Amino acid sequence: MRTTQQIKPMAPKPTSIWQHHHILDVDDFTREEIELVFQTTQAMKEVLSRPIKRVPALRGKTLITLFYEPSTRTRLSFELAAKNLGADAASLSAPASSVAKGESLIDTLSTLQALGADIVVMRHPQSGAPYIAAKYVEASIVNAGDGWHAHPTQALLDLYTIHEHKGNFKGLKAVLIGDITHSRVARSNIWGLTTMGAEVTLCCPPTLLPAGLGEQHHHFPLVSIEHDIELALDGADVVMALRLQLERQQSGLLPSIREYIQLYQLTEARLARAKPDALVLHPGPVNEGIEIASAVAHGPQSVINEQVTNGVAVRMALLYILAGSQKQ
Ligand code: CP
């Protein structure tokens, strides 16, 4: 008889492969660690297919989400993931907390530690903030997005979604279109996709390309730059439209939103340059009609909703692996 006590098929034991007490980015993840996340996610999906979608694997653990920026998908999926694994989950929205009275990040983290947090999932507008947090607390820190820098759990759910459809990454052409400069999702995906063996083409206006990446000899052998969207999409297997981060634009980077739409919007006509079975991804939230046409966002090649659904299972897998690697 199946009981809620079991995770079947048994998730692999992470001890020999997994090297992280925190999840700060995927730049230091090995291919084996990413494959462990895939296998564990598969086991979590099996749990989520049951009538009672819960196992007590994290009973006794406390997870706190600490968000200094808005979020829908990341925060809710971590909270659902924690509850599905039997953990105690609590959330703190910085603007509605003592941060508004001037409490520092370190004091806030010390307070969460004193309240018994085992895992703190944090989003912060400053790049690097989770790295500072990781120095000050015993709890595992999970970076849920820091400034322009990294969004590792988003990249892992993107990778898992691609893996579900395409299997192997070797030789896949993945095209990332849009606001690369301000995109923590793009940075983490570049690391993850290339670690798994995919070729990555970045497509954006020159002003939205991070410094150094436009140089002929940048440090990513599997990454190329193509400013022309039609050429970039030729033969693509995976197309990821990135949100134009209107809140982070500085003056002068874009002549106008209308020109950006004309030159870089992912339309049905442009998508036809990709392979017929190409996947369309978007991390969300989507600016429909700006970086992606509505017909593409809701079209047959779109896996945007699958990404959101997979976010819960991937985050369950990450919490399970992290908790398993913590000292008891
Ligand atoms: N993709 C993503 O990070 O979405 P949220 O801002 O809604 O969490």
GROMACS .gro file of N, CA, C and O in nm, residues 133-180:
model
  192
  133ALA      N    1   2.463   3.726   0.321
  133ALA     CA    2   2.377   3.653   0.416
  133ALA      C    3   2.439   3.519   0.453
  133ALA      O    4   2.439   3.479   0.569
  134ALA      N    5   2.493   3.451   0.352
  134ALA     CA    6   2.547   3.315   0.374
  134ALA      C    7   2.664   3.316   0.471
  134ALA      O    8   2.694   3.214   0.534
  135LYS      N    9   2.731   3.430   0.486
  135LYS     CA   10   2.846   3.439   0.578
  135LYS      C   11   2.800   3.454   0.724
  135LYS      O   12   2.877   3.433   0.815
  136TYR      N   13   2.674   3.497   0.743
  136TYR     CA   14   2.631   3.535   0.877
  136TYR      C   15   2.538   3.436   0.946
  136TYR      O   16   2.511   3.450   1.064
  137VAL      N   17   2.483   3.341   0.871
  137VAL     CA   18   2.387   3.249   0.936
  137VAL      C   19   2.426   3.104   0.913
  137VAL      O   20   2.493   3.071   0.815
  138GLU      N   21   2.383   3.020   1.006
  138GLU     CA   22   2.403   2.875   0.988
  138GLU      C   23   2.299   2.818   0.892
  138GLU      O   24   2.323   2.714   0.830
  139ALA      N   25   2.183   2.882   0.883
  139ALA     CA   26   2.077   2.833   0.794
  139ALA      C   27   2.129   2.830   0.651
  139ALA      O   28   2.220   2.905   0.614
  140SER      N   29   2.070   2.743   0.570
  140SER     CA   30   2.101   2.744   0.426
  140SER      C   31   2.031   2.863   0.362
  140SER      O   32   1.912   2.885   0.384
  141ILE      N   33   2.107   2.938   0.283
  141ILE     CA   34   2.049   3.051   0.209
  141ILE      C   35   2.021   3.005   0.067
  141ILE      O   36   2.109   2.947   0.000
  142VAL      N   37   1.900   3.031   0.020
  142VAL     CA   38   1.867   3.005  -0.120
  142VAL      C   39   1.840   3.139  -0.187
  142VAL      O   40   1.754   3.216  -0.141
  143ASN      N   41   1.916   3.167  -0.290
  143ASN     CA   42   1.901   3.293  -0.363
  143ASN      C   43   1.778   3.284  -0.454
  143ASN      O   44   1.775   3.206  -0.549
  144ALA      N   45   1.678   3.367  -0.423
  144ALA     CA   46   1.556   3.369  -0.505
  144ALA      C   47   1.559   3.489  -0.600
  144ALA      O   48   1.454   3.533  -0.647
  145GLY      N   49   1.680   3.536  -0.630
  145GLY     CA   50   1.697   3.649  -0.721
  145GLY      C   51   1.765   3.764  -0.650
  145GLY      O   52   1.711   3.816  -0.551
  146ASP      N   53   1.888   3.799  -0.696
  146ASP     CA   54   1.960   3.914  -0.636
  146ASP      C   55   1.998   4.012  -0.747
  146ASP      O   56   2.084   3.986  -0.829
  147GLY      N   57   1.928   4.125  -0.745
  147GLY     CA   58   1.958   4.231  -0.841
  147GLY      C   59   1.961   4.179  -0.984
  147GLY      O   60   1.871   4.106  -1.026
  148TRP      N   61   2.068   4.216  -1.056
  148TRP     CA   62   2.083   4.172  -1.194
  148TRP      C   63   2.160   4.041  -1.200
  148TRP      O   64   2.187   3.990  -1.309
  149HIS      N   65   2.200   3.988  -1.083
  149HIS     CA   66   2.305   3.887  -1.082
  149HIS      C   67   2.262   3.744  -1.112
  149HIS      O   68   2.309   3.685  -1.209
  150ALA      N   69   2.175   3.686  -1.029
  150ALA     CA   70   2.149   3.542  -1.044
  150ALA      C   71   2.009   3.506  -0.994
  150ALA      O   72   1.954   3.571  -0.905
  151HIS      N   73   1.955   3.400  -1.053
  151HIS     CA   74   1.825   3.344  -1.010
  151HIS      C   75   1.835   3.193  -1.034
  151HIS      O   76   1.775   3.137  -1.125
  152PRO      N   77   1.914   3.128  -0.945
  152PRO     CA   78   1.949   2.988  -0.974
  152PRO      C   79   1.831   2.892  -0.980
  152PRO      O   80   1.829   2.802  -1.063
  153THR      N   81   1.732   2.910  -0.893
  153THR     CA   82   1.622   2.812  -0.894
  153THR      C   83   1.534   2.829  -1.017
  153THR      O   84   1.476   2.733  -1.066
  154GLN      N   85   1.527   2.953  -1.070
  154GLN     CA   86   1.456   2.973  -1.197
  154GLN      C   87   1.530   2.901  -1.309
  154GLN      O   88   1.469   2.831  -1.391
  155ALA      N   89   1.662   2.914  -1.311
  155ALA     CA   90   1.740   2.847  -1.417
  155ALA      C   91   1.722   2.695  -1.406
  155ALA      O   92   1.709   2.626  -1.509
  156LEU      N   93   1.720   2.643  -1.284
  156LEU     CA   94   1.708   2.498  -1.269
  156LEU      C   95   1.570   2.448  -1.314
  156LEU      O   96   1.559   2.342  -1.374
  157LEU      N   97   1.466   2.528  -1.290
  157LEU     CA   98   1.334   2.484  -1.338
  157LEU      C   99   1.325   2.501  -1.490
  157LEU      O  100   1.258   2.422  -1.558
  158ASP      N  101   1.393   2.601  -1.544
  158ASP     CA  102   1.398   2.615  -1.690
  158ASP      C  103   1.470   2.494  -1.751
  158ASP      O  104   1.424   2.434  -1.849
  159LEU      N  105   1.585   2.458  -1.691
  159LEU     CA  106   1.662   2.343  -1.741
  159LEU      C  107   1.578   2.216  -1.732
  159LEU      O  108   1.577   2.134  -1.824
  160TYR      N  109   1.509   2.199  -1.620
  160TYR     CA  110   1.429   2.078  -1.604
  160TYR      C  111   1.319   2.072  -1.711
  160TYR      O  112   1.294   1.965  -1.770
  161THR      N  113   1.255   2.185  -1.739
  161THR     CA  114   1.148   2.188  -1.838
  161THR      C  115   1.203   2.153  -1.976
  161THR      O  116   1.140   2.077  -2.053
  162ILE      N  117   1.320   2.205  -2.008
  162ILE     CA  118   1.383   2.171  -2.137
  162ILE      C  119   1.418   2.022  -2.140
  162ILE      O  120   1.393   1.952  -2.238
  163HIS      N  121   1.475   1.974  -2.029
  163HIS     CA  122   1.515   1.833  -2.019
  163HIS      C  123   1.393   1.741  -2.039
  163HIS      O  124   1.403   1.638  -2.108
  164GLU      N  125   1.280   1.778  -1.984
  164GLU     CA  126   1.159   1.694  -1.999
  164GLU      C  127   1.120   1.677  -2.146
  164GLU      O  128   1.073   1.572  -2.186
  165HIS      N  129   1.139   1.784  -2.225
  165HIS     CA  130   1.098   1.780  -2.365
  165HIS      C  131   1.207   1.729  -2.457
  165HIS      O  132   1.179   1.663  -2.557
  166LYS      N  133   1.331   1.765  -2.426
  166LYS     CA  134   1.440   1.740  -2.523
  166LYS      C  135   1.537   1.631  -2.478
  166LYS      O  136   1.622   1.590  -2.557
  167GLY      N  137   1.530   1.591  -2.352
  167GLY     CA  138   1.626   1.490  -2.305
  167GLY      C  139   1.763   1.550  -2.291
  167GLY      O  140   1.790   1.630  -2.202
  168ASN      N  141   1.849   1.519  -2.385
  168ASN     CA  142   1.988   1.560  -2.382
  168ASN      C  143   2.005   1.707  -2.422
  168ASN      O  144   1.936   1.756  -2.510
  169PHE      N  145   2.100   1.774  -2.361
  169PHE     CA  146   2.125   1.916  -2.395
  169PHE      C  147   2.233   1.931  -2.502
  169PHE      O  148   2.242   2.036  -2.566
  170LYS      N  149   2.317   1.828  -2.517
  170LYS     CA  150   2.434   1.844  -2.606
  170LYS      C  151   2.388   1.876  -2.747
  170LYS      O  152   2.303   1.807  -2.804
  171GLY      N  153   2.440   1.984  -2.803
  171GLY     CA  154   2.407   2.023  -2.940
  171GLY      C  155   2.281   2.105  -2.953
  171GLY      O  156   2.251   2.154  -3.062
  172LEU      N  157   2.204   2.121  -2.845
  172LEU     CA  158   2.084   2.205  -2.853
  172LEU      C  159   2.125   2.350  -2.872
  172LEU      O  160   2.221   2.396  -2.811
  173LYS      N  161   2.048   2.422  -2.956
  173LYS     CA  162   2.070   2.565  -2.970
  173LYS      C  163   1.963   2.639  -2.890
  173LYS      O  164   1.844   2.629  -2.922
  174ALA      N  165   2.006   2.710  -2.787
  174ALA     CA  166   1.913   2.788  -2.704
  174ALA      C  167   1.937   2.936  -2.731
  174ALA      O  168   2.051   2.982  -2.727
  175VAL      N  169   1.829   3.008  -2.761
  175VAL     CA  170   1.841   3.151  -2.791
  175VAL      C  171   1.773   3.229  -2.679
  175VAL      O  172   1.655   3.206  -2.649
  176LEU      N  173   1.847   3.320  -2.618
  176LEU     CA  174   1.793   3.406  -2.511
  176LEU      C  175   1.777   3.545  -2.571
  176LEU      O  176   1.875   3.604  -2.618
  177ILE      N  177   1.653   3.595  -2.573
  177ILE     CA  178   1.625   3.721  -2.642
  177ILE      C  179   1.580   3.826  -2.543
  177ILE      O  180   1.486   3.802  -2.465
  178GLY      N  181   1.642   3.943  -2.550
  178GLY     CA  182   1.588   4.056  -2.474
  178GLY      C  183   1.687   4.128  -2.388
  178GLY      O  184   1.802   4.148  -2.427
  179ASP      N  185   1.642   4.159  -2.268
  179ASP     CA  186   1.716   4.248  -2.179
  179ASP      C  187   1.820   4.168  -2.100
  179ASP      O  188   1.801   4.138  -1.982
  180ILE      N  189   1.929   4.132  -2.169
  180ILE     CA  190   2.029   4.045  -2.105
  180ILE      C  191   2.096   4.119  -1.988
  180ILE      O  192   2.121   4.061  -1.883
   0.00000   0.00000   0.00000
